[in-house]
PDB file of C-alpha atoms and ligand atoms in Angstrom:
ATOM      1  CA  UNK V   1      27.959   8.367  -5.125  1.00 97.00           C
ATOM      2  CA  UNK V   2      29.796   7.149  -8.072  1.00 98.00           C
ATOM      3  CA  UNK V   3      28.053   7.626 -11.719  1.00 98.00           C
ATOM      4  CA  UNK V   4      29.466   6.526 -15.063  1.00 98.00           C
ATOM      5  CA  UNK V   5      27.327   7.752 -18.419  1.00 98.00           C
ATOM      6  CA  UNK V   6      28.105   6.074 -21.490  1.00 98.00           C
ATOM      7  CA  UNK V   7      26.981   7.720 -24.297  1.00 98.00           C
ATOM      8  CA  UNK V   8      27.258   9.018 -28.386  1.00 98.00           C
ATOM      9  CA  UNK V   9      25.433  12.436 -26.698  1.00 98.00           C
ATOM     10  CA  UNK V  10      27.938  12.968 -24.166  1.00 98.00           C
ATOM     11  CA  UNK V  11      26.688  17.035 -24.676  1.00 98.00           C
ATOM     12  CA  UNK V  12      23.195  15.898 -23.098  1.00 97.00           C
ATOM     13  CA  UNK V  13      24.913  15.616 -19.927  1.00 97.00           C
ATOM     14  CA  UNK V  14      26.112  18.656 -19.643  1.00 96.00           C
ATOM     15  CA  UNK V  15      23.208  19.779 -17.495  1.00 94.00           C
ATOM     16  CA  UNK V  16      24.542  18.266 -14.447  1.00 94.00           C
ATOM     17  CA  UNK V  17      27.069  20.931 -14.407  1.00 92.00           C
ATOM     18  CA  UNK V  18      23.819  23.279 -13.257  1.00 90.00           C
ATOM     19  CA  UNK V  19      21.806  23.853  -9.915  1.00 91.00           C
ATOM     20  CA  UNK V  20      21.952  21.203  -6.853  1.00 93.00           C
ATOM     21  CA  UNK V  21      23.727  18.695  -8.974  1.00 93.00           C
ATOM     22  CA  UNK V  22      26.124  21.133 -10.178  1.00 93.00           C
ATOM     23  CA  UNK V  23      27.086  22.004  -6.710  1.00 94.00           C
ATOM     24  CA  UNK V  24      26.704  18.245  -5.187  1.00 94.00           C
ATOM     25  CA  UNK V  25      29.823  17.807  -8.173  1.00 93.00           C
ATOM     26  CA  UNK V  26      31.777  20.198  -7.740  1.00 93.00           C
ATOM     27  CA  UNK V  27      31.667  19.403  -3.768  1.00 94.00           C
ATOM     28  CA  UNK V  28      32.979  16.374  -3.758  1.00 95.00           C
ATOM     29  CA  UNK V  29      29.089  14.087  -3.217  1.00 96.00           C
ATOM     30  CA  UNK V  30      28.421  12.891  -6.854  1.00 96.00           C
ATOM     31  CA  UNK V  31      31.147  11.597  -9.052  1.00 97.00           C
ATOM     32  CA  UNK V  32      29.162  11.835 -12.283  1.00 97.00           C
ATOM     33  CA  UNK V  33      31.666  10.758 -16.026  1.00 97.00           C
ATOM     34  CA  UNK V  34      30.283  10.584 -19.127  1.00 98.00           C
ATOM     35  CA  UNK V  35      32.073   8.628 -21.767  1.00 98.00           C
ATOM     36  CA  UNK V  36      32.025   9.152 -25.111  1.00 98.00           C
ATOM     37  CA  UNK V  37      31.652   5.270 -25.892  1.00 98.00           C
ATOM     38  CA  UNK V  38      32.979   6.151 -30.117  1.00 98.00           C
ATOM     39  CA  UNK V  39      36.371   6.356 -27.917  1.00 98.00           C
ATOM     40  CA  UNK V  40      36.246   2.701 -27.809  1.00 98.00           C
ATOM     41  CA  UNK V  41      35.610   1.988 -31.592  1.00 98.00           C
ATOM     42  CA  UNK V  42      38.982   0.997 -33.664  1.00 98.00           C
ATOM     43  CA  UNK V  43      37.678   2.091 -37.225  1.00 98.00           C
ATOM     44  CA  UNK V  44      37.919   6.186 -39.219  1.00 98.00           C
ATOM     45  CA  UNK V  45      34.252   6.162 -39.006  1.00 98.00           C
ATOM     46  CA  UNK V  46      34.276   6.199 -35.109  1.00 98.00           C
ATOM     47  CA  UNK V  47      31.362   3.221 -36.283  1.00 98.00           C
ATOM     48  CA  UNK V  48      28.981   2.488 -33.401  1.00 98.00           C
ATOM     49  CA  UNK V  49      25.938   1.089 -35.337  1.00 97.00           C
ATOM     50  CA  UNK V  50      24.870  -2.169 -37.592  1.00 97.00           C
ATOM     51  CA  UNK V  51      22.340  -3.235 -39.355  1.00 97.00           C
ATOM     52  CA  UNK V  52      20.311  -5.761 -37.786  1.00 97.00           C
ATOM     53  CA  UNK V  53      20.281  -9.557 -38.547  1.00 98.00           C
ATOM     54  CA  UNK V  54      17.011 -10.785 -39.248  1.00 97.00           C
ATOM     55  CA  UNK V  55      16.369  -8.088 -41.214  1.00 97.00           C
ATOM     56  CA  UNK V  56      14.131  -5.022 -40.181  1.00 95.00           C
ATOM     57  CA  UNK V  57      14.024  -1.665 -40.096  1.00 94.00           C
ATOM     58  CA  UNK V  58      16.507   0.704 -38.537  1.00 94.00           C
ATOM     59  CA  UNK V  59      20.402   0.763 -36.753  1.00 96.00           C
ATOM     60  CA  UNK V  60      21.247  -1.428 -33.941  1.00 97.00           C
ATOM     61  CA  UNK V  61      23.720  -0.916 -31.627  1.00 98.00           C
ATOM     62  CA  UNK V  62      27.119  -2.809 -32.041  1.00 98.00           C
ATOM     63  CA  UNK V  63      28.386  -5.164 -28.777  1.00 98.00           C
ATOM     64  CA  UNK V  64      31.800  -4.863 -29.329  1.00 98.00           C
ATOM     65  CA  UNK V  65      32.519  -1.397 -28.099  1.00 98.00           C
ATOM     66  CA  UNK V  66      29.704  -1.543 -25.492  1.00 98.00           C
ATOM     67  CA  UNK V  67      32.538  -4.368 -24.402  1.00 98.00           C
ATOM     68  CA  UNK V  68      35.092  -1.639 -24.187  1.00 98.00           C
ATOM     69  CA  UNK V  69      34.161   1.002 -21.918  1.00 98.00           C
ATOM     70  CA  UNK V  70      32.352  -1.605 -20.157  1.00 98.00           C
ATOM     71  CA  UNK V  71      35.698  -3.169 -19.018  1.00 98.00           C
ATOM     72  CA  UNK V  72      37.486  -0.133 -18.416  1.00 98.00           C
ATOM     73  CA  UNK V  73      34.616   0.648 -15.703  1.00 98.00           C
ATOM     74  CA  UNK V  74      34.897  -2.413 -14.513  1.00 98.00           C
ATOM     75  CA  UNK V  75      38.635  -1.742 -13.813  1.00 98.00           C
ATOM     76  CA  UNK V  76      38.221   1.112 -12.107  1.00 94.00           C
ATOM     77  CA  UNK V  77      35.000   0.602 -10.225  1.00 96.00           C
ATOM     78  CA  UNK V  78      34.644   2.066  -6.409  1.00 89.00           C
ATOM     79  CA  UNK V  79      31.610  -0.627  -5.101  1.00 98.00           C
ATOM     80  CA  UNK V  80      29.795  -3.029  -7.048  1.00 98.00           C
ATOM     81  CA  UNK V  81      28.667  -2.297 -10.657  1.00 98.00           C
ATOM     82  CA  UNK V  82      24.543  -1.847 -11.259  1.00 99.00           C
ATOM     83  CA  UNK V  83      23.981  -0.791 -15.013  1.00 98.00           C
ATOM     84  CA  UNK V  84      21.087   0.590 -15.954  1.00 99.00           C
ATOM     85  CA  UNK V  85      20.211   0.711 -19.776  1.00 98.00           C
ATOM     86  CA  UNK V  86      17.217   3.035 -20.141  1.00 98.00           C
ATOM     87  CA  UNK V  87      14.984   1.622 -21.933  1.00 97.00           C
ATOM     88  CA  UNK V  88      11.071   2.320 -23.376  1.00 96.00           C
ATOM     89  CA  UNK V  89      10.250  -2.136 -22.687  1.00 95.00           C
ATOM     90  CA  UNK V  90      12.662  -2.264 -19.348  1.00 97.00           C
ATOM     91  CA  UNK V  91      10.905  -2.327 -15.988  1.00 98.00           C
ATOM     92  CA  UNK V  92       9.121   1.413 -14.758  1.00 98.00           C
ATOM     93  CA  UNK V  93      11.190   3.544 -12.805  1.00 98.00           C
ATOM     94  CA  UNK V  94       9.115   5.419  -9.431  1.00 97.00           C
ATOM     95  CA  UNK V  95      10.127   7.117  -6.373  1.00 96.00           C
ATOM     96  CA  UNK V  96      10.481   3.779  -4.766  1.00 96.00           C
ATOM     97  CA  UNK V  97      13.709   2.436  -7.472  1.00 98.00           C
ATOM     98  CA  UNK V  98      15.230   5.567  -6.808  1.00 98.00           C
ATOM     99  CA  UNK V  99      15.560   5.581  -2.610  1.00 97.00           C
ATOM    100  CA  UNK V 100      16.732   2.081  -2.876  1.00 98.00           C
ATOM    101  CA  UNK V 101      19.650   3.090  -6.184  1.00 98.00           C
ATOM    102  CA  UNK V 102      19.874   6.005  -3.824  1.00 98.00           C
ATOM    103  CA  UNK V 103      20.681   3.914  -0.441  1.00 97.00           C
ATOM    104  CA  UNK V 104      22.257   0.446  -1.783  1.00 98.00           C
ATOM    105  CA  UNK V 105      25.794   2.209  -2.070  1.00 97.00           C
ATOM    106  CA  UNK V 106      26.041   0.086  -6.008  1.00 98.00           C
ATOM    107  CA  UNK V 107      28.612   2.598  -8.161  1.00 98.00           C
ATOM    108  CA  UNK V 108      26.324   3.099 -10.745  1.00 98.00           C
ATOM    109  CA  UNK V 109      26.752   3.273 -14.826  1.00 98.00           C
ATOM    110  CA  UNK V 110      24.018   4.407 -17.517  1.00 98.00           C
ATOM    111  CA  UNK V 111      24.530   2.524 -20.617  1.00 98.00           C
ATOM    112  CA  UNK V 112      22.366   5.060 -23.181  1.00 98.00           C
ATOM    113  CA  UNK V 113      21.023   3.449 -26.900  1.00 97.00           C
ATOM    114  CA  UNK V 114      20.411   5.453 -29.569  1.00 88.00           C
ATOM    115  CA  UNK V 115      19.094   3.630 -33.060  1.00 76.00           C
ATOM    116  CA  UNK V 116      16.527   0.057 -32.898  1.00 85.00           C
ATOM    117  CA  UNK V 117      18.443  -0.336 -29.675  1.00 94.00           C
ATOM    118  CA  UNK V 118      21.920  -2.678 -27.536  1.00 98.00           C
ATOM    119  CA  UNK V 119      23.205  -5.680 -29.591  1.00 98.00           C
ATOM    120  CA  UNK V 120      21.146  -8.258 -26.755  1.00 98.00           C
ATOM    121  CA  UNK V 121      24.444  -9.324 -26.052  1.00 98.00           C
ATOM    122  CA  UNK V 122      25.298  -6.335 -24.058  1.00 98.00           C
ATOM    123  CA  UNK V 123      23.196  -6.980 -21.207  1.00 98.00           C
ATOM    124  CA  UNK V 124      24.572 -10.250 -20.516  1.00 98.00           C
ATOM    125  CA  UNK V 125      27.931  -9.685 -21.215  1.00 99.00           C
ATOM    126  CA  UNK V 126      27.572  -6.277 -18.640  1.00 99.00           C
ATOM    127  CA  UNK V 127      25.671  -9.152 -16.334  1.00 98.00           C
ATOM    128  CA  UNK V 128      28.782 -10.845 -15.711  1.00 98.00           C
ATOM    129  CA  UNK V 129      30.336  -7.739 -14.681  1.00 98.00           C
ATOM    130  CA  UNK V 130      27.606  -6.485 -12.520  1.00 98.00           C
ATOM    131  CA  UNK V 131      24.055  -6.033 -11.712  1.00 98.00           C
ATOM    132  CA  UNK V 132      21.820  -5.177 -14.904  1.00 98.00           C
ATOM    133  CA  UNK V 133      18.325  -3.265 -14.986  1.00 98.00           C
ATOM    134  CA  UNK V 134      16.728  -2.146 -18.027  1.00 98.00           C
ATOM    135  CA  UNK V 135      14.062   0.603 -16.955  1.00 98.00           C
ATOM    136  CA  UNK V 136      11.801   3.059 -18.430  1.00 98.00           C
ATOM    137  CA  UNK V 137      10.398   6.087 -17.249  1.00 98.00           C
ATOM    138  CA  UNK V 138       6.640   5.179 -18.680  1.00 97.00           C
ATOM    139  CA  UNK V 139       5.095   4.114 -21.501  1.00 97.00           C
ATOM    140  CA  UNK V 140       5.890   6.262 -24.175  1.00 96.00           C
ATOM    141  CA  UNK V 141       8.906   6.329 -27.187  1.00 95.00           C
ATOM    142  CA  UNK V 142      11.963   9.059 -26.259  1.00 96.00           C
ATOM    143  CA  UNK V 143      14.516   9.516 -28.889  1.00 96.00           C
ATOM    144  CA  UNK V 144      17.387   7.775 -27.080  1.00 97.00           C
ATOM    145  CA  UNK V 145      18.487   6.857 -23.491  1.00 98.00           C
ATOM    146  CA  UNK V 146      20.443  10.029 -22.478  1.00 98.00           C
ATOM    147  CA  UNK V 147      17.200  12.329 -21.544  1.00 98.00           C
ATOM    148  CA  UNK V 148      15.997   8.929 -19.499  1.00 98.00           C
ATOM    149  CA  UNK V 149      18.628   8.885 -17.498  1.00 98.00           C
ATOM    150  CA  UNK V 150      19.077  12.498 -17.164  1.00 98.00           C
ATOM    151  CA  UNK V 151      15.709  12.146 -14.547  1.00 98.00           C
ATOM    152  CA  UNK V 152      17.016   8.988 -13.208  1.00 98.00           C
ATOM    153  CA  UNK V 153      20.362  10.292 -12.326  1.00 98.00           C
ATOM    154  CA  UNK V 154      19.206  12.922 -10.926  1.00 97.00           C
ATOM    155  CA  UNK V 155      16.252  11.996  -9.134  1.00 97.00           C
ATOM    156  CA  UNK V 156      18.108   9.454  -7.206  1.00 98.00           C
ATOM    157  CA  UNK V 157      21.287  12.035  -6.794  1.00 97.00           C
ATOM    158  CA  UNK V 158      18.870  14.185  -4.849  1.00 96.00           C
ATOM    159  CA  UNK V 159      18.382  11.184  -2.251  1.00 97.00           C
ATOM    160  CA  UNK V 160      22.090  10.808  -1.958  1.00 96.00           C
ATOM    161  CA  UNK V 161      22.747  13.059   1.621  1.00 95.00           C
ATOM    162  CA  UNK V 162      24.067  16.593   1.137  1.00 94.00           C
ATOM    163  CA  UNK V 163      22.969  16.758  -2.371  1.00 94.00           C
ATOM    164  CA  UNK V 164      19.894  18.828  -1.060  1.00 92.00           C
ATOM    165  CA  UNK V 165      20.248  21.047   1.523  1.00 84.00           C
ATOM    166  CA  UNK V 166      16.707  20.390   3.801  1.00 82.00           C
ATOM    167  CA  UNK V 167      16.897  17.189   4.371  1.00 77.00           C
ATOM    168  CA  UNK V 168      12.914  18.061   5.480  1.00 81.00           C
ATOM    169  CA  UNK V 169      11.946  18.766   2.054  1.00 79.00           C
ATOM    170  CA  UNK V 170      12.017  15.219   0.697  1.00 81.00           C
ATOM    171  CA  UNK V 171       9.350  14.090   2.982  1.00 77.00           C
ATOM    172  CA  UNK V 172       6.775  15.988   2.821  1.00 75.00           C
ATOM    173  CA  UNK V 173       6.997  15.754  -1.497  1.00 80.00           C
ATOM    174  CA  UNK V 174       5.055  13.531  -3.828  1.00 78.00           C
ATOM    175  CA  UNK V 175       5.519   9.595  -3.389  1.00 82.00           C
ATOM    176  CA  UNK V 176       8.308   9.449  -0.609  1.00 76.00           C
ATOM    177  CA  UNK V 177       4.540   8.545   1.469  1.00 84.00           C
ATOM    178  CA  UNK V 178       2.304   7.301  -1.550  1.00 90.00           C
ATOM    179  CA  UNK V 179       0.663  10.516  -1.785  1.00 95.00           C
ATOM    180  CA  UNK V 180       0.772  13.263  -4.105  1.00 96.00           C
ATOM    181  CA  UNK V 181       1.879  16.835  -2.755  1.00 95.00           C
ATOM    182  CA  UNK V 182      -0.209  19.164  -0.717  1.00 97.00           C
ATOM    183  CA  UNK V 183      -0.297  22.171  -2.927  1.00 98.00           C
ATOM    184  CA  UNK V 184       1.874  24.959  -1.386  1.00 98.00           C
ATOM    185  CA  UNK V 185       1.019  29.094  -0.917  1.00 98.00           C
ATOM    186  CA  UNK V 186       3.350  32.003  -0.021  1.00 98.00           C
ATOM    187  CA  UNK V 187       2.551  36.284   0.489  1.00 98.00           C
ATOM    188  CA  UNK V 188       0.508  37.757   0.408  1.00 98.00           C
ATOM    189  CA  UNK V 189      -2.156  35.837   1.811  1.00 98.00           C
ATOM    190  CA  UNK V 190      -4.820  38.247  -1.147  1.00 98.00           C
ATOM    191  CA  UNK V 191      -3.769  38.154  -4.702  1.00 98.00           C
ATOM    192  CA  UNK V 192      -5.592  39.262  -7.752  1.00 98.00           C
ATOM    193  CA  UNK V 193      -8.965  38.112  -5.424  1.00 98.00           C
ATOM    194  CA  UNK V 194      -7.838  34.288  -4.963  1.00 98.00           C
ATOM    195  CA  UNK V 195      -6.885  33.931  -0.799  1.00 98.00           C
ATOM    196  CA  UNK V 196      -4.676  31.960   1.015  1.00 98.00           C
ATOM    197  CA  UNK V 197      -6.702  28.822   2.886  1.00 98.00           C
ATOM    198  CA  UNK V 198      -8.029  30.748   5.737  1.00 98.00           C
ATOM    199  CA  UNK V 199      -6.442  27.122   8.002  1.00 98.00           C
ATOM    200  CA  UNK V 200      -3.256  27.964   6.705  1.00 98.00           C
ATOM    201  CA  UNK V 201      -3.093  31.385   7.975  1.00 98.00           C
ATOM    202  CA  UNK V 202      -4.580  30.138  11.461  1.00 96.00           C
ATOM    203  CA  UNK V 203      -0.451  29.602  13.401  1.00 95.00           C
ATOM    204  CA  UNK V 204      -2.953  25.962  14.700  1.00 97.00           C
ATOM    205  CA  UNK V 205      -0.297  23.731  13.584  1.00 97.00           C
ATOM    206  CA  UNK V 206      -2.833  20.330  14.468  1.00 98.00           C
ATOM    207  CA  UNK V 207      -4.987  21.376  11.710  1.00 98.00           C
ATOM    208  CA  UNK V 208      -2.556  22.586   8.822  1.00 98.00           C
ATOM    209  CA  UNK V 209      -1.440  19.573   9.706  1.00 97.00           C
ATOM    210  CA  UNK V 210      -4.924  18.177   9.200  1.00 98.00           C
ATOM    211  CA  UNK V 211      -5.945  20.365   6.080  1.00 98.00           C
ATOM    212  CA  UNK V 212      -2.793  19.190   4.728  1.00 97.00           C
ATOM    213  CA  UNK V 213      -3.346  15.282   4.667  1.00 97.00           C
ATOM    214  CA  UNK V 214      -7.165  16.187   3.388  1.00 98.00           C
ATOM    215  CA  UNK V 215      -5.253  17.846   0.086  1.00 98.00           C
ATOM    216  CA  UNK V 216      -3.277  15.108   0.143  1.00 97.00           C
ATOM    217  CA  UNK V 217      -6.308  12.258  -0.439  1.00 97.00           C
ATOM    218  CA  UNK V 218      -8.413  13.977  -2.380  1.00 98.00           C
ATOM    219  CA  UNK V 219      -5.502  15.571  -4.821  1.00 97.00           C
ATOM    220  CA  UNK V 220      -4.307  11.384  -5.935  1.00 97.00           C
ATOM    221  CA  UNK V 221      -8.163  10.259  -5.354  1.00 98.00           C
ATOM    222  CA  UNK V 222      -8.546  12.717  -8.380  1.00 98.00           C
ATOM    223  CA  UNK V 223      -5.198  12.805  -9.949  1.00 98.00           C
ATOM    224  CA  UNK V 224      -3.834   9.091  -9.560  1.00 97.00           C
ATOM    225  CA  UNK V 225      -6.514   7.024  -8.042  1.00 97.00           C
ATOM    226  CA  UNK V 226      -4.082   4.507  -9.510  1.00 95.00           C
ATOM    227  CA  UNK V 227      -1.540   5.050  -6.601  1.00 94.00           C
ATOM    228  CA  UNK V 228      -5.082   4.232  -4.329  1.00 94.00           C
ATOM    229  CA  UNK V 229      -5.857   1.521  -5.220  1.00 82.00           C
ATOM    230  CA  UNK V 230      -3.879  -0.985  -2.748  1.00 64.00           C
TER     231      UNK V 230
HETATM  232 CL1  6GU G 301      13.625   4.751 -20.508  1.00 96.80          CL
HETATM  233  N1  6GU G 301      14.065   5.243 -23.274  1.00 96.80           N
HETATM  234  C1  6GU G 301      13.590   5.540 -24.237  1.00 96.80           C
HETATM  235  N2  6GU G 301      14.064   5.578 -25.461  1.00 96.80           N
HETATM  236  N3  6GU G 301      12.139   5.814 -24.518  1.00 96.80           N
HETATM  237  C2  6GU G 301      11.286   6.007 -23.005  1.00 96.80           C
HETATM  238  C3  6GU G 301      12.268   5.943 -22.081  1.00 96.80           C
HETATM  239  C4  6GU G 301      13.732   5.279 -21.872  1.00 96.80           C
HETATM  240  N4  6GU G 301      11.322   5.859 -20.556  1.00 96.80           N
HETATM  241  C5  6GU G 301      10.335   6.010 -21.448  1.00 96.80           C
HETATM  242  N5  6GU G 301      10.220   6.881 -22.672  1.00 96.80           N
END
């Protein structure tokens, strides 16, 4: 899977060299390329922002460097392009979004905005090159799109075949079946006065499966009743 990232802080993405994502990149399963937006400016100060038309607080990212970097990426596209602009004003990302994107076969481009946002015309221009999504992680505000893009890249990337060693571990986890994950235990069976639930020591696979499912439903009911409402 090919992923391009556009940012004024490439260092945020250094952590993609670590752990499962780093191994997947080394193995050629994920091809992640990070572009510094300032490399697509032409003035001495490498300016990427300016004051908003109509006034107001903060600065807005200028369209010209974005146009140039999007053109450069589009000229090197490996499959249909999907531009994702992380934004708290976007639609909320979920496991089903991650699954759809991982299965899409698209070439993803994450455009990370800073300041008060990106000039709105950039989204219209990107739509002439591919699909455009404005996507939020949830109802809180981060300083820019970088941390949100990282979260989405990891959520999508780990669903690409070969990134996670044991594909079964993807099936049983929280949100894949609309329920939270069941609790897990390992040895020792007794620890500081806390015992592992008896059923897990029974060796009875049917009873274990039933207990785990009951735990999933009960956890979801108490912690996340919104997931059960439909
Ligand atoms: Cl995608 N971006 C920013 N800046 N803040 C967020 C977010 C995204 N999702 C939640 N908060």
